PDB file of C-alpha atoms in Angstrom:
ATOM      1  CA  UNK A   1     -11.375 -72.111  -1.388  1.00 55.00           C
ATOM      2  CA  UNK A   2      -8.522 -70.618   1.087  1.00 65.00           C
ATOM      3  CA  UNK A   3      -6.749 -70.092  -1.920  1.00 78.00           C
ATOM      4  CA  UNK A   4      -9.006 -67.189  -3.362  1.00 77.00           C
ATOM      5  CA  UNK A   5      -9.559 -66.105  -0.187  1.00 75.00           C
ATOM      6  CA  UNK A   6      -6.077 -65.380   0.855  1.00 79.00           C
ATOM      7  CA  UNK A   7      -5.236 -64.320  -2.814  1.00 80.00           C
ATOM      8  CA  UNK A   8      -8.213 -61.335  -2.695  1.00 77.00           C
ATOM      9  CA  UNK A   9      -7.096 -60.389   0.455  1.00 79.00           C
ATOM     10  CA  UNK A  10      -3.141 -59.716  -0.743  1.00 81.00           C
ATOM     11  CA  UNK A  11      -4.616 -57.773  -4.024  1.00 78.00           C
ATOM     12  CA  UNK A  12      -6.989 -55.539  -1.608  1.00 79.00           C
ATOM     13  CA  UNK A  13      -4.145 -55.205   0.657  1.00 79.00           C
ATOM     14  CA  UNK A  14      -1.675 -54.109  -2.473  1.00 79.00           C
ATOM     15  CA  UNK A  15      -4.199 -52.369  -3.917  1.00 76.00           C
ATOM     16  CA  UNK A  16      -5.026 -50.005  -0.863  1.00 77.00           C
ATOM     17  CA  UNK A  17      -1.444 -49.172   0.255  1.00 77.00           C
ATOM     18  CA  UNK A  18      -0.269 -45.414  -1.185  1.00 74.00           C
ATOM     19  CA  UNK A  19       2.758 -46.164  -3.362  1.00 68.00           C
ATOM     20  CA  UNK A  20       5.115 -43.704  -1.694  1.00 68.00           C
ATOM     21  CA  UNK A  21       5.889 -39.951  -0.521  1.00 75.00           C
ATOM     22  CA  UNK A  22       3.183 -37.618   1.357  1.00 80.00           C
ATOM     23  CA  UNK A  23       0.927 -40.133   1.613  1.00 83.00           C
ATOM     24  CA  UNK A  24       2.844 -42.667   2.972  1.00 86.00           C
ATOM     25  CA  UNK A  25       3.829 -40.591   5.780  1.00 89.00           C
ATOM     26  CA  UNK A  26       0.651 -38.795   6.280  1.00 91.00           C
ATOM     27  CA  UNK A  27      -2.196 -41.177   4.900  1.00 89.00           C
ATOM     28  CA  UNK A  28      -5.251 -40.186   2.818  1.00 89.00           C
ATOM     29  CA  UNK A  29      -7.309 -38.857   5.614  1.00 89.00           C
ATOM     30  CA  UNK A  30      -9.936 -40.591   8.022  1.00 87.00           C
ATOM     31  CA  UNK A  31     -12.745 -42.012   5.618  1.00 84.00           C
ATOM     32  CA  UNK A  32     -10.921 -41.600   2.678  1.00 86.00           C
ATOM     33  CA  UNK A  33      -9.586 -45.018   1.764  1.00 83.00           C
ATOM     34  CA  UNK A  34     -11.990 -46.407  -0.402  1.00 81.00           C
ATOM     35  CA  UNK A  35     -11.854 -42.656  -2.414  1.00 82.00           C
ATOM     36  CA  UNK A  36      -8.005 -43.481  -2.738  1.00 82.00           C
ATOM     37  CA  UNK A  37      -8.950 -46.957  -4.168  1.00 79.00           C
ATOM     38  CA  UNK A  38     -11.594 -45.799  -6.289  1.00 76.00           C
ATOM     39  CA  UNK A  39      -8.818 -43.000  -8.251  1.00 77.00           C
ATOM     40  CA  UNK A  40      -6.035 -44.906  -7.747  1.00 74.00           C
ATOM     41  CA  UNK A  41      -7.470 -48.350  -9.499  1.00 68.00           C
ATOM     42  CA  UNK A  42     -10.401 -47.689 -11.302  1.00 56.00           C
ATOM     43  CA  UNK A  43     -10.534 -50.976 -13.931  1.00 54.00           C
ATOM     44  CA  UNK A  44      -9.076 -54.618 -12.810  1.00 55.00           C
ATOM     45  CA  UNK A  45      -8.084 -57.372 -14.806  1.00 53.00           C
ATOM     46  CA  UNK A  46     -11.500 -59.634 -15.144  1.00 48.00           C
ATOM     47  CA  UNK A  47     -10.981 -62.879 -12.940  1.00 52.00           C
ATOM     48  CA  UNK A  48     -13.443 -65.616 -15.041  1.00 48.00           C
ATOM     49  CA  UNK A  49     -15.261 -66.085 -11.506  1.00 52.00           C
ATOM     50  CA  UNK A  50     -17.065 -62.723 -12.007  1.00 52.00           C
ATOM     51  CA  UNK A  51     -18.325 -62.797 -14.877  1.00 53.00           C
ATOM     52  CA  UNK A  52     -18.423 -65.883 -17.361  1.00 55.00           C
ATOM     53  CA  UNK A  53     -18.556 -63.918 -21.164  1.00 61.00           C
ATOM     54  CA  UNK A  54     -15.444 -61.813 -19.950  1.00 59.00           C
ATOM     55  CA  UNK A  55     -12.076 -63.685 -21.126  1.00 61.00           C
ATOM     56  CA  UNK A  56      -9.641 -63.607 -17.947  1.00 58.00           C
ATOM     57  CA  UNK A  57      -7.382 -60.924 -18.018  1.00 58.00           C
ATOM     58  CA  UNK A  58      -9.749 -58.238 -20.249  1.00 60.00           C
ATOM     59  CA  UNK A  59     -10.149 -54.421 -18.366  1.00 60.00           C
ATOM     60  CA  UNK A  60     -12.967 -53.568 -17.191  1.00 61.00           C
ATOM     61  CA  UNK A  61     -14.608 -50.494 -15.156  1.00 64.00           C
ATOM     62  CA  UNK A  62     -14.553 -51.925 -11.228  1.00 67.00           C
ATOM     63  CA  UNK A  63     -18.026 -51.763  -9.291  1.00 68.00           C
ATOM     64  CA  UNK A  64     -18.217 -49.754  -6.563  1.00 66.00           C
ATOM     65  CA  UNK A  65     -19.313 -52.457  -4.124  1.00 68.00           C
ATOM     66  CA  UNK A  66     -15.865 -53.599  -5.127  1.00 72.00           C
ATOM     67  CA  UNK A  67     -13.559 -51.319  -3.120  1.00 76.00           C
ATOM     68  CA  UNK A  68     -13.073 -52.422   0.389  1.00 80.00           C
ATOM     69  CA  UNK A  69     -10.654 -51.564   3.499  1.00 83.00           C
ATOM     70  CA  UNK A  70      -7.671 -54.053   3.736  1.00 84.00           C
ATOM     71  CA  UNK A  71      -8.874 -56.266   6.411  1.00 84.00           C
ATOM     72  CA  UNK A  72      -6.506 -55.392   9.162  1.00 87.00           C
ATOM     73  CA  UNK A  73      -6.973 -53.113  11.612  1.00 89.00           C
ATOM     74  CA  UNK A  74      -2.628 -51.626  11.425  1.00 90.00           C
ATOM     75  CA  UNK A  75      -3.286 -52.096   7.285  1.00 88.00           C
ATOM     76  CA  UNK A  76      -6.049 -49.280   7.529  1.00 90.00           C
ATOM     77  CA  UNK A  77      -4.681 -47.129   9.578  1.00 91.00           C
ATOM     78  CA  UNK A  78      -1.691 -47.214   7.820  1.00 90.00           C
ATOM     79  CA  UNK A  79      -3.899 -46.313   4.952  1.00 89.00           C
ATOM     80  CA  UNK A  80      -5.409 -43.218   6.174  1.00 90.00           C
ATOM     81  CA  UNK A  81      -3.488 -41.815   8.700  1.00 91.00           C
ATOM     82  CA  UNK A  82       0.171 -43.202   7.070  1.00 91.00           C
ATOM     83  CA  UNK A  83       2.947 -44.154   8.983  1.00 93.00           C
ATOM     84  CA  UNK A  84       3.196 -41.012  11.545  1.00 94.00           C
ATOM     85  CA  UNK A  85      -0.544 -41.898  12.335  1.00 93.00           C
ATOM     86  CA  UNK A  86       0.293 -45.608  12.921  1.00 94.00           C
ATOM     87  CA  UNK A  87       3.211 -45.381  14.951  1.00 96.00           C
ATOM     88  CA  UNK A  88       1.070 -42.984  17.730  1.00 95.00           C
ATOM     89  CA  UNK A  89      -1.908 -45.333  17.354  1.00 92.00           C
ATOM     90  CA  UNK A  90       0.630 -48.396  18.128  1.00 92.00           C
ATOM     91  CA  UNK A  91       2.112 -46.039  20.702  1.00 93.00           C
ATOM     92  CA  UNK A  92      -1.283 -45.073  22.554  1.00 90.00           C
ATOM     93  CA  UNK A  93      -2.610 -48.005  22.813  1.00 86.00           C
ATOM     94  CA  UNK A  94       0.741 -49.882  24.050  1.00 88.00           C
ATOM     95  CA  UNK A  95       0.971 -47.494  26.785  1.00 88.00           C
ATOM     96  CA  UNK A  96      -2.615 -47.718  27.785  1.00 85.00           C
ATOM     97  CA  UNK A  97      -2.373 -51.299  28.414  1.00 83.00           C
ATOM     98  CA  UNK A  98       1.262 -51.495  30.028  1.00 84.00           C
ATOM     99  CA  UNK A  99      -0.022 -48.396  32.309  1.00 83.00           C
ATOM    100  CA  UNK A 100      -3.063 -50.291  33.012  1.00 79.00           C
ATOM    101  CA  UNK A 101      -1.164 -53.785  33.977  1.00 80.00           C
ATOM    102  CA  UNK A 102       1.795 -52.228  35.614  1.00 80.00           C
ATOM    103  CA  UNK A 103      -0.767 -49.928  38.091  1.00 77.00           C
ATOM    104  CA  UNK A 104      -2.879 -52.652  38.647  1.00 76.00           C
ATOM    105  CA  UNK A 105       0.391 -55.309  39.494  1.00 78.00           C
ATOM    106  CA  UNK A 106       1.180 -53.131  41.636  1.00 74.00           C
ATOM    107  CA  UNK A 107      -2.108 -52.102  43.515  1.00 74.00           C
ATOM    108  CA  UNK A 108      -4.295 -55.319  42.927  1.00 77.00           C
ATOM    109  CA  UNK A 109      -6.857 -55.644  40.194  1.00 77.00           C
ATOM    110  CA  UNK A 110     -10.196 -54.703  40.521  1.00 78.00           C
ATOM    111  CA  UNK A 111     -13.042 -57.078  38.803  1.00 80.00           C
ATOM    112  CA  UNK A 112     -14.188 -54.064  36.752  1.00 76.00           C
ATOM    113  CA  UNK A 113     -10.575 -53.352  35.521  1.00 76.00           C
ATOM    114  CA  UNK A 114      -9.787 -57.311  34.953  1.00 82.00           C
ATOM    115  CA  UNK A 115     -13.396 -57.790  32.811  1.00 81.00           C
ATOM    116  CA  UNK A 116     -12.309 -54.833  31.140  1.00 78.00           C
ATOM    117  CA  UNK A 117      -8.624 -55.766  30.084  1.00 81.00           C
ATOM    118  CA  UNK A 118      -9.663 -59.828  29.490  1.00 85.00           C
ATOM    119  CA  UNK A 119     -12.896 -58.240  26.776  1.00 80.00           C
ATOM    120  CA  UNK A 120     -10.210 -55.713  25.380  1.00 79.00           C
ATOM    121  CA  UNK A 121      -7.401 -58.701  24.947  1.00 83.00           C
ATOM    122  CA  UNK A 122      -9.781 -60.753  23.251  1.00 85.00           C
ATOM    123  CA  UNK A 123     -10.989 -58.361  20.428  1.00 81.00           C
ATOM    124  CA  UNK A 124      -7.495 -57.693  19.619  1.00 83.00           C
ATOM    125  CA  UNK A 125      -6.361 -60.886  17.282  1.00 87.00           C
ATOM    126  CA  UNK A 126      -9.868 -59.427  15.723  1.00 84.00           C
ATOM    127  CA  UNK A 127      -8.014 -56.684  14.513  1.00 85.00           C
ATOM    128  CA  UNK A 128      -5.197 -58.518  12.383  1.00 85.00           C
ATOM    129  CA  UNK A 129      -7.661 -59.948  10.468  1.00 85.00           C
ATOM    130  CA  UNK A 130     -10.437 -57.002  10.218  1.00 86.00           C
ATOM    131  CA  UNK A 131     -10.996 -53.250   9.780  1.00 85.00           C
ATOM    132  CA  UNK A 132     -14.512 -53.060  12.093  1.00 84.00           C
ATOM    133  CA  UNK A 133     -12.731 -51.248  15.022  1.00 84.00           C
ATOM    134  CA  UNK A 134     -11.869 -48.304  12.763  1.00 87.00           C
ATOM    135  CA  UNK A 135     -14.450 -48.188   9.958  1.00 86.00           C
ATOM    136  CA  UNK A 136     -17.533 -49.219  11.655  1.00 86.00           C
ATOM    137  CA  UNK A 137     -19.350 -46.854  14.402  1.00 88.00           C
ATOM    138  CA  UNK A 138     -19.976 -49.974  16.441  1.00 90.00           C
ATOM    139  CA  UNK A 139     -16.677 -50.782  16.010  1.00 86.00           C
ATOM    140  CA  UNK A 140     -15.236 -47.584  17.314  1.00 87.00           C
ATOM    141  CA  UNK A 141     -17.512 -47.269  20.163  1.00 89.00           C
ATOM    142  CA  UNK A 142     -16.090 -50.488  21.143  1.00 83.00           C
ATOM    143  CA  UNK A 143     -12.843 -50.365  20.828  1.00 84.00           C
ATOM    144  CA  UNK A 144     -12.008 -46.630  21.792  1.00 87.00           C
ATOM    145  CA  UNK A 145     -14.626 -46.920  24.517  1.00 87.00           C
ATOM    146  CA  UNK A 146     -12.576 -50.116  25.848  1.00 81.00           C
ATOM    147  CA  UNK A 147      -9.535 -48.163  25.935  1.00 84.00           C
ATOM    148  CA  UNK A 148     -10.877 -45.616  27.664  1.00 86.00           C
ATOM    149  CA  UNK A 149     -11.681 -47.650  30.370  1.00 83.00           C
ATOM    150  CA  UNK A 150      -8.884 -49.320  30.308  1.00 80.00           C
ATOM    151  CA  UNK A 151      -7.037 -45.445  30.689  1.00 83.00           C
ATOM    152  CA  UNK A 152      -9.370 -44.810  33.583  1.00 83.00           C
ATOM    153  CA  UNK A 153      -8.749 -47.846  35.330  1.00 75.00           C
ATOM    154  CA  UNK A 154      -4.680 -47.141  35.125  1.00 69.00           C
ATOM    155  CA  UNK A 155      -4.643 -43.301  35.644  1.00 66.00           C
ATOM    156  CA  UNK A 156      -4.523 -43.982  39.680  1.00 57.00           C
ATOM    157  CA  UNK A 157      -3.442 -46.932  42.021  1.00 50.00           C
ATOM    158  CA  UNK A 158      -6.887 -47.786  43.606  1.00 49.00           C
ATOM    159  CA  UNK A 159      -9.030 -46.593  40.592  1.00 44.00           C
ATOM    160  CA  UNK A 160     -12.331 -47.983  40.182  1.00 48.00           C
ATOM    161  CA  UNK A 161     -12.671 -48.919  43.974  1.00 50.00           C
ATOM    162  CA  UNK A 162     -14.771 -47.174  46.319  1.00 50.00           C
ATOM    163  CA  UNK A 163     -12.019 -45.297  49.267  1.00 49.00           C
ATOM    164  CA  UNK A 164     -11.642 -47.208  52.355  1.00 52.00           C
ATOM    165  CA  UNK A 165     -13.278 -45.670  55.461  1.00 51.00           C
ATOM    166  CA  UNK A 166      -9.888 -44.669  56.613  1.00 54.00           C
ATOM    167  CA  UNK A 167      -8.617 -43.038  53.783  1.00 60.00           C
ATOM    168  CA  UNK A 168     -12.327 -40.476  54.110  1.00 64.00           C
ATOM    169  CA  UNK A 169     -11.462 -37.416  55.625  1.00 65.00           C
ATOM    170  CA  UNK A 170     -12.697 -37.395  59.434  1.00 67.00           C
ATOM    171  CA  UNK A 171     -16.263 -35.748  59.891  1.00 73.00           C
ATOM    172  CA  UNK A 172     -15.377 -32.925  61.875  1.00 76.00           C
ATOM    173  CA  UNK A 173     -12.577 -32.188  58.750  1.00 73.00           C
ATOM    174  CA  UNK A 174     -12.750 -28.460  57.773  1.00 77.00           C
ATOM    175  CA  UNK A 175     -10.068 -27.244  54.604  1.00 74.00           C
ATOM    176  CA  UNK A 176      -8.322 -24.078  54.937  1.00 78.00           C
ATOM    177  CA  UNK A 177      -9.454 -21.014  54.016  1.00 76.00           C
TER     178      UNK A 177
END
């Protein structure tokens, strides 16, 4: 039940997380979680689930459809890129969306920019409970590409509207030589 479920998800979780030092601060590298699993826990205790002959508790070699991400988004990029990594990913993305909401308080939203911001918002309690966004290419396409937008959309006061007639340059307009 819940119980299992929420008890293999703390041992991944424990399991995944560097112990201290470099690679706390710093990470394993992009992509190289599961290789950091695989060296840094290569036999588990048997639960009797997996295998019936095995008493609980016995070591034995871990399969490698075994080793997964920690299902959180912050939990895996803690992983790889450590806490210097995590900190400018938290950072980034904060100030994409405050720059986002505070240009478009200000100027009026666009439907392009609100779509955007409302599909953004609601893939993000995704991410507390899943690693897609960073280990998946769909995932990434998604998410950066939604944050890019989002960026876009903030970067000037009437971005992603077409300019008013008056604000065009007059027809008979020549720039200085």
């Amino acid at each position: 039940g819940t119980d299992v479920f929420l008890r293999e998800r703390g041992r991944i979780l424990r399991e995944s997380m560097p112990s201290g030092g470099r690679l706390l601060l710093f990470g394993v590298g992009t992509g190289n979680g599961i290789v950091f699993q695989a060296r840094n826990t290569r036999n588990i205790l048997a639960p009797r689930r997996l295998d019936v002959n095995v008493p609980t508790g016995t070591p034995r070699q871990r399969e490698p459809w075994m080793y997964q991400y920690p299902h959180s988004l912050p939990a895996t990029v803690l992983l790889e890129l450590g806490i210097v990594g995590l900190a400018l990913f938290i950072t980034i993305g904060w100030l994409t969306i405050y720059n986002s909401v505070v240009q478009h308080r200000s100027s009026g939203w666009t439907a392009e920019a609100l779509a955007t911001l409302l599909v953004f918002a609601s893939v993000l309690p995704a991410l507390l409970v899943d690693h897609f966004a960073w280990t998946t290419q769909q995932g990434r396409m998604l998410f950066w590409g939604g944050l890019g937008i989002l960026a876009a959309f903030g970067s000037s006061p009437r971005s992603g509207q077409r300019p008013r007639s008056s604000q065009r340059p007059p027809r008979d307009y020549r720039p200085p030589r």
